[in-house]
mmCIF file of C-alpha atoms (C1' of nucleotides) in Angstrom:
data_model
loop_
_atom_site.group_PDB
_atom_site.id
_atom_site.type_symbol
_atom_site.label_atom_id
_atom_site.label_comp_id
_atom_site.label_asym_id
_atom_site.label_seq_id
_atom_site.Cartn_x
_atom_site.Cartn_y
_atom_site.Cartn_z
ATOM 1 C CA UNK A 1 105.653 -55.785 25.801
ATOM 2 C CA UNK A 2 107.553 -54.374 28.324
ATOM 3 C CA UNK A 3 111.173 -54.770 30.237
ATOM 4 C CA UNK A 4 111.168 -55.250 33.558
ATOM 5 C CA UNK A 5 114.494 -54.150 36.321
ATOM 6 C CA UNK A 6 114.363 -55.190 39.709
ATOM 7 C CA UNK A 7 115.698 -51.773 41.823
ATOM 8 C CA UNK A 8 117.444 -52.721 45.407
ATOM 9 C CA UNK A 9 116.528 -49.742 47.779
ATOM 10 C CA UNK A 10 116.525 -49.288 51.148
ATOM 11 C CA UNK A 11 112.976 -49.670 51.635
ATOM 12 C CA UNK A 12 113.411 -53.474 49.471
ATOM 13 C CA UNK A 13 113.009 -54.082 45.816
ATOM 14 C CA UNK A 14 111.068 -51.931 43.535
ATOM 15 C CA UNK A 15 110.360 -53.038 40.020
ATOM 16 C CA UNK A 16 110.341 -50.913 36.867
ATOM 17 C CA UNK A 17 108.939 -51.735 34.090
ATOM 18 C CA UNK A 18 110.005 -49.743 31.085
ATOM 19 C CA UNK A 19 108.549 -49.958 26.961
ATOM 20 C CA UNK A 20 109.945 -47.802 24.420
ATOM 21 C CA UNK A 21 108.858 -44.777 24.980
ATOM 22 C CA UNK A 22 110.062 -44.511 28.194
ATOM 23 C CA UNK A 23 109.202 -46.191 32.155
ATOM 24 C CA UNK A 24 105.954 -47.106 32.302
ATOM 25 C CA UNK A 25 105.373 -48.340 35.540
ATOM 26 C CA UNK A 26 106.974 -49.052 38.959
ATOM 27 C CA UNK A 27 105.800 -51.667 41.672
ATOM 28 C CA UNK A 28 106.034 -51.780 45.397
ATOM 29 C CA UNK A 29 108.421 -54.462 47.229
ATOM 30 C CA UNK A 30 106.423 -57.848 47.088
ATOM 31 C CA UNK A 31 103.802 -56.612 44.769
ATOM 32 C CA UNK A 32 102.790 -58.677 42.298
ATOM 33 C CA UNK A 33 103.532 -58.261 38.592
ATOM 34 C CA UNK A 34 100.982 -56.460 36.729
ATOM 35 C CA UNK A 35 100.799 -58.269 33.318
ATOM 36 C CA UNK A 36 101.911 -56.475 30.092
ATOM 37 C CA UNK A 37 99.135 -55.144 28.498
ATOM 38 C CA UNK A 38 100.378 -52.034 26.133
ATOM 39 C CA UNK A 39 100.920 -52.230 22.775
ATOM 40 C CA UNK A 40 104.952 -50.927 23.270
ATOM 41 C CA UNK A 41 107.883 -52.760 22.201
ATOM 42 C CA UNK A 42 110.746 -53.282 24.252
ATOM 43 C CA UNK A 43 113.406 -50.321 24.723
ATOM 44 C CA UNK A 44 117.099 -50.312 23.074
ATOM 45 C CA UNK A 45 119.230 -51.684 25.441
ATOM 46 C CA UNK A 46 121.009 -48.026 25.618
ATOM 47 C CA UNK A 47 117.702 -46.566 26.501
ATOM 48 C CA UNK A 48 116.785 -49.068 28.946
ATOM 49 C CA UNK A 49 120.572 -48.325 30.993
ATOM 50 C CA UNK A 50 120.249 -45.184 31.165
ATOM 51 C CA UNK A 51 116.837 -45.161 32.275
ATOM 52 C CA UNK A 52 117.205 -47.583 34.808
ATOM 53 C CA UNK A 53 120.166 -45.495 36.169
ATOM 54 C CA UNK A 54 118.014 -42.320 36.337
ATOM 55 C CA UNK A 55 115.001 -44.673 37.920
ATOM 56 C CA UNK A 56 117.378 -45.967 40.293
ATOM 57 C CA UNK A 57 118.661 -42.599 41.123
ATOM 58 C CA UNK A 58 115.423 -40.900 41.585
ATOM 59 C CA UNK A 59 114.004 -43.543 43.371
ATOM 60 C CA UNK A 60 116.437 -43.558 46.265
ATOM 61 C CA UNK A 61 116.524 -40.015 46.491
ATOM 62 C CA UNK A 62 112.959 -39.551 46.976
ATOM 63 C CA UNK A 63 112.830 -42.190 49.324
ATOM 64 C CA UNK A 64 114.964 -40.212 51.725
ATOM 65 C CA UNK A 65 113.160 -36.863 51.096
ATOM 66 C CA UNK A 66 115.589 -35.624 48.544
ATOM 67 C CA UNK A 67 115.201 -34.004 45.036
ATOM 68 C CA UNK A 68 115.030 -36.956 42.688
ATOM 69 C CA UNK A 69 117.292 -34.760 40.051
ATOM 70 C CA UNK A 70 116.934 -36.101 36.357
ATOM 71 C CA UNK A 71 113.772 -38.538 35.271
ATOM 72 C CA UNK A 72 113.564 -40.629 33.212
ATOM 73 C CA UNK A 73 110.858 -40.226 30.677
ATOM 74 C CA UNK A 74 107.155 -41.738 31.591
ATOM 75 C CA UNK A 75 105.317 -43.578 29.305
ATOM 76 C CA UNK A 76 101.756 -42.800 29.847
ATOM 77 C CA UNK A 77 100.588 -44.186 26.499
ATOM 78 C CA UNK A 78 96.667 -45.416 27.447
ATOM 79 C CA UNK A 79 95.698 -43.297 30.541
ATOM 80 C CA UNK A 80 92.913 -40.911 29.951
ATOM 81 C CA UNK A 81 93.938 -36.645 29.250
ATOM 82 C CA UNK A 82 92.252 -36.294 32.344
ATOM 83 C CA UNK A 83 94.264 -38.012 33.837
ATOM 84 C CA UNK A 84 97.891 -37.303 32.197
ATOM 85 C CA UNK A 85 96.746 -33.853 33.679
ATOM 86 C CA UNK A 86 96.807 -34.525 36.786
ATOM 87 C CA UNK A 87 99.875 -36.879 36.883
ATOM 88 C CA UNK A 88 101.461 -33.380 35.481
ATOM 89 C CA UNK A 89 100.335 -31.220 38.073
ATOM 90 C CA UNK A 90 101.194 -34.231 40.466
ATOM 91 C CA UNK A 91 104.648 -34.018 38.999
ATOM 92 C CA UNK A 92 105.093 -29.805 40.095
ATOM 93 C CA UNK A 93 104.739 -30.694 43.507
ATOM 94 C CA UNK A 94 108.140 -30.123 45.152
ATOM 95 C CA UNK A 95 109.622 -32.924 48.169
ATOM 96 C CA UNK A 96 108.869 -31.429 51.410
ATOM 97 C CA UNK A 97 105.321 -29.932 50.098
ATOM 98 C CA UNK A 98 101.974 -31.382 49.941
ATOM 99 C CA UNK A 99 98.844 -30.669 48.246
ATOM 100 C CA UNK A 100 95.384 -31.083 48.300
ATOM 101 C CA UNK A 101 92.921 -33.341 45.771
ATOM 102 C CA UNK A 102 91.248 -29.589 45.080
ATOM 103 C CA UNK A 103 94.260 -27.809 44.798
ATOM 104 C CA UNK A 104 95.474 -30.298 42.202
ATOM 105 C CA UNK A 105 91.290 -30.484 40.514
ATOM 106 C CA UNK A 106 91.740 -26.488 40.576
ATOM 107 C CA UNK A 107 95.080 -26.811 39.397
ATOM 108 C CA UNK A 108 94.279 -29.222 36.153
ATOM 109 C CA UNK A 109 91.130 -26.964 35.300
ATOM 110 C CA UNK A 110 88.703 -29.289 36.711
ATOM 111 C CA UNK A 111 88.385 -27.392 40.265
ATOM 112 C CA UNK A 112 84.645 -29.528 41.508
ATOM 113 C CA UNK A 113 86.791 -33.124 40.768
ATOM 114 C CA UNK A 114 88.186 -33.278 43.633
ATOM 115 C CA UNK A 115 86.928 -36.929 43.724
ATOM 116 C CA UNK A 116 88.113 -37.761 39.760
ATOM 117 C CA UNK A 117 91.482 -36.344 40.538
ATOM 118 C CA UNK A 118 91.566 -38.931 43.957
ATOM 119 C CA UNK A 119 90.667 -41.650 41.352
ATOM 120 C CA UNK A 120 93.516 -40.711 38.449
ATOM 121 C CA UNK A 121 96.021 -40.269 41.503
ATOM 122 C CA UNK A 122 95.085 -44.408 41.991
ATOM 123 C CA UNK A 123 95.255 -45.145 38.738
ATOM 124 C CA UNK A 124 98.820 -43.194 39.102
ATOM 125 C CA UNK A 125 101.032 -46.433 37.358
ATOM 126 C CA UNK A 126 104.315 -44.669 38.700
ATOM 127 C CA UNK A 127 104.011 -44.039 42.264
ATOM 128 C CA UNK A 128 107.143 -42.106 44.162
ATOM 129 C CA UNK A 129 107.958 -40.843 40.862
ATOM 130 C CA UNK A 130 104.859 -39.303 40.594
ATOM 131 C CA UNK A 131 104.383 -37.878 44.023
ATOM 132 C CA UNK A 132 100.853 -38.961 44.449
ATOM 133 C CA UNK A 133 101.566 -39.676 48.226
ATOM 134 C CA UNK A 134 101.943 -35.689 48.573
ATOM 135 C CA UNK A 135 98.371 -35.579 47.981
ATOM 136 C CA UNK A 136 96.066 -35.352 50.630
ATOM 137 C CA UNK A 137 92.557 -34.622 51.561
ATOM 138 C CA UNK A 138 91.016 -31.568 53.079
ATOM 139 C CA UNK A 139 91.315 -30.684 56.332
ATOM 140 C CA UNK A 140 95.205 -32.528 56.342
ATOM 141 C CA UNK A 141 93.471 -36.040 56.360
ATOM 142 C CA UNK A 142 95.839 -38.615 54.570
ATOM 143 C CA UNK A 143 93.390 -39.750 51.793
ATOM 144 C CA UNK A 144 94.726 -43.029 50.553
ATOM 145 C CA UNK A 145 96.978 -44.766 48.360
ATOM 146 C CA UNK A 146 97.454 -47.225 46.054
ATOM 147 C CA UNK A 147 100.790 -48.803 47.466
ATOM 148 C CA UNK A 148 98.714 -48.648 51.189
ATOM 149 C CA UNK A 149 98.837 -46.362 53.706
ATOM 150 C CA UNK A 150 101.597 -47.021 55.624
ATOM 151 C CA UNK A 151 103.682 -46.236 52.306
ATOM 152 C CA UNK A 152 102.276 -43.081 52.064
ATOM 153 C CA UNK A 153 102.677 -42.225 55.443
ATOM 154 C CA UNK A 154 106.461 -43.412 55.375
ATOM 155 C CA UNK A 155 106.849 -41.608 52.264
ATOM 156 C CA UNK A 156 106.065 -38.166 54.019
ATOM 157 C CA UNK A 157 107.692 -38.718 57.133
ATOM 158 C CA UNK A 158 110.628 -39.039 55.064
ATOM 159 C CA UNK A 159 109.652 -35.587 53.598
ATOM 160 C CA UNK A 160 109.458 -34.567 56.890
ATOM 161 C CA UNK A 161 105.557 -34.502 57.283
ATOM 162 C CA UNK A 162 103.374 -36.202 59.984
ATOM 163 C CA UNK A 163 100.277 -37.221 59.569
ATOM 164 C CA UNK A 164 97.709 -37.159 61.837
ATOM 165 C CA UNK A 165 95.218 -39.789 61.270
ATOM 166 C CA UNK A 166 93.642 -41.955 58.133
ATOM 167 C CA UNK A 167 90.081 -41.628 59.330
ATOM 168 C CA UNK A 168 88.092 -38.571 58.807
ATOM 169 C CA UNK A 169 88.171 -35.733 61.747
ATOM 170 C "C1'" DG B 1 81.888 -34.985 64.684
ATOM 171 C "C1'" DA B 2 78.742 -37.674 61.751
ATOM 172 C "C1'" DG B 3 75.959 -38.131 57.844
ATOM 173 C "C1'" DG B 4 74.222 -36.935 53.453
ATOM 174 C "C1'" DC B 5 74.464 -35.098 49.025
ATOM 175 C "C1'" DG B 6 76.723 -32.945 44.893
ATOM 176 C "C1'" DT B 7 80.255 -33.261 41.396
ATOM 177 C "C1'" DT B 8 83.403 -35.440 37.982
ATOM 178 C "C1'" DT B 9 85.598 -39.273 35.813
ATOM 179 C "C1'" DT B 10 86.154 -44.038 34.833
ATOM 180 C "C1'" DG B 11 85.143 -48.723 33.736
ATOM 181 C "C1'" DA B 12 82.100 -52.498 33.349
ATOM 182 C "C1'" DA B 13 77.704 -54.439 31.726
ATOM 183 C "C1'" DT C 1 74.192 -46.065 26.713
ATOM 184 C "C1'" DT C 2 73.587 -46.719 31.486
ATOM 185 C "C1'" DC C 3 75.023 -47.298 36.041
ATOM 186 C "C1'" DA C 4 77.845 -47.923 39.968
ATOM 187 C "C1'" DA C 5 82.100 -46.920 42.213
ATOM 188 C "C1'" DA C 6 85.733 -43.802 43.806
ATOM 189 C "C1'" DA C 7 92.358 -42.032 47.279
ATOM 190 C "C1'" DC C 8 86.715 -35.872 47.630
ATOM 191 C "C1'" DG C 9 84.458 -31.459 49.342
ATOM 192 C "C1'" DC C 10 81.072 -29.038 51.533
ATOM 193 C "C1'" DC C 11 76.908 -28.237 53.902
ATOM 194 C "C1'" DT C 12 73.640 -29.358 57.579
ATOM 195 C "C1'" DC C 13 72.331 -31.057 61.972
#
DNA sequence: GAGGCGTTTTGAA
DNA sequence: TTCAAAACGCCTC
């Protein structure tokens, strides 16, 4: 059981979804609802005002490039170590930089899963937050991303990166 | 540049 | 337990 906050940006409305232990996942504008399906109970209402503000905060920073400042804690409860790993690494990545699925494999101490880390960066449940769209694949080439492409490449103009292409060189 | 194969992890059957 | 899929990387032609 989770609680869930609408969050007007610029970009449209994002909605959080927090449980007690902290946010636990954040849609894209007119995506659908993912069902509750953890085991968490629903935040203190304290918890759950402050968290939204430092959600809401983040949120628009990094939207417009900037340092998202204070988070507000994830709640990861269910995803794989493997995973939580990479969603760490993910999390070192400063705005304006970008990495590579290797770099971040290497980085976890997993350097040859390249591919696994591509496949815990989709099953990343708190996009933006969790700069997965400052991933990309060798050789520059966007990768992809679970919000779609054109979110990801939005995402890094705003960082101040272009992209060249989304199909392979 | 295109295609194929290796590697690692995950989730479903 | 097995097998297929996946947001990849690298080698070969």
């Amino acid at each position: 059981m989770t609680c869930s906050v609408s969050i007007a940006t610029s970009q449209g409305e994002f909605t959080a979804h927090f449980s007690n232990r902290g946010l636990a996942r954040l849609d894209f504008p007119g995506r659908k609802h993912h069902p509750d399906q953890t085991d968490a109970t629903m935040p203190a209402a304290r918890d759950l005002r402050r968290w939204q503000k430092l959600t809401t905060d983040a949120l628009r920073a990094a939207l417009i490039g900037a340092k998202p400042g204070e988070l507000p804690p994830f709640d990861w409860h269910g995803a794989t170590p493997f995973q939580q790993s990479i969603w760490r690494e993910l999390k070192k990545i400063p705005p304006g930089q970008t990495s590579s699925y290797a770099e971040l494999a290497t980085a976890a101490d997993h350097p040859r899963a390249a591919r696994a880390t591509g496949g815990a960066c989709g099953a990343n449940p708190i996009p933006i937050l969790v700069p997965c769209h400052r991933v990309l694949a060798a050789g520059g080439r966007i990768g992809g991303f679970s919000g779609g492409l054109d979110w990801k490449r939005r995402l890094l103009a705003s960082e101040g990166h272009h992209i060249r292409s989304a199909h392979r060189a």
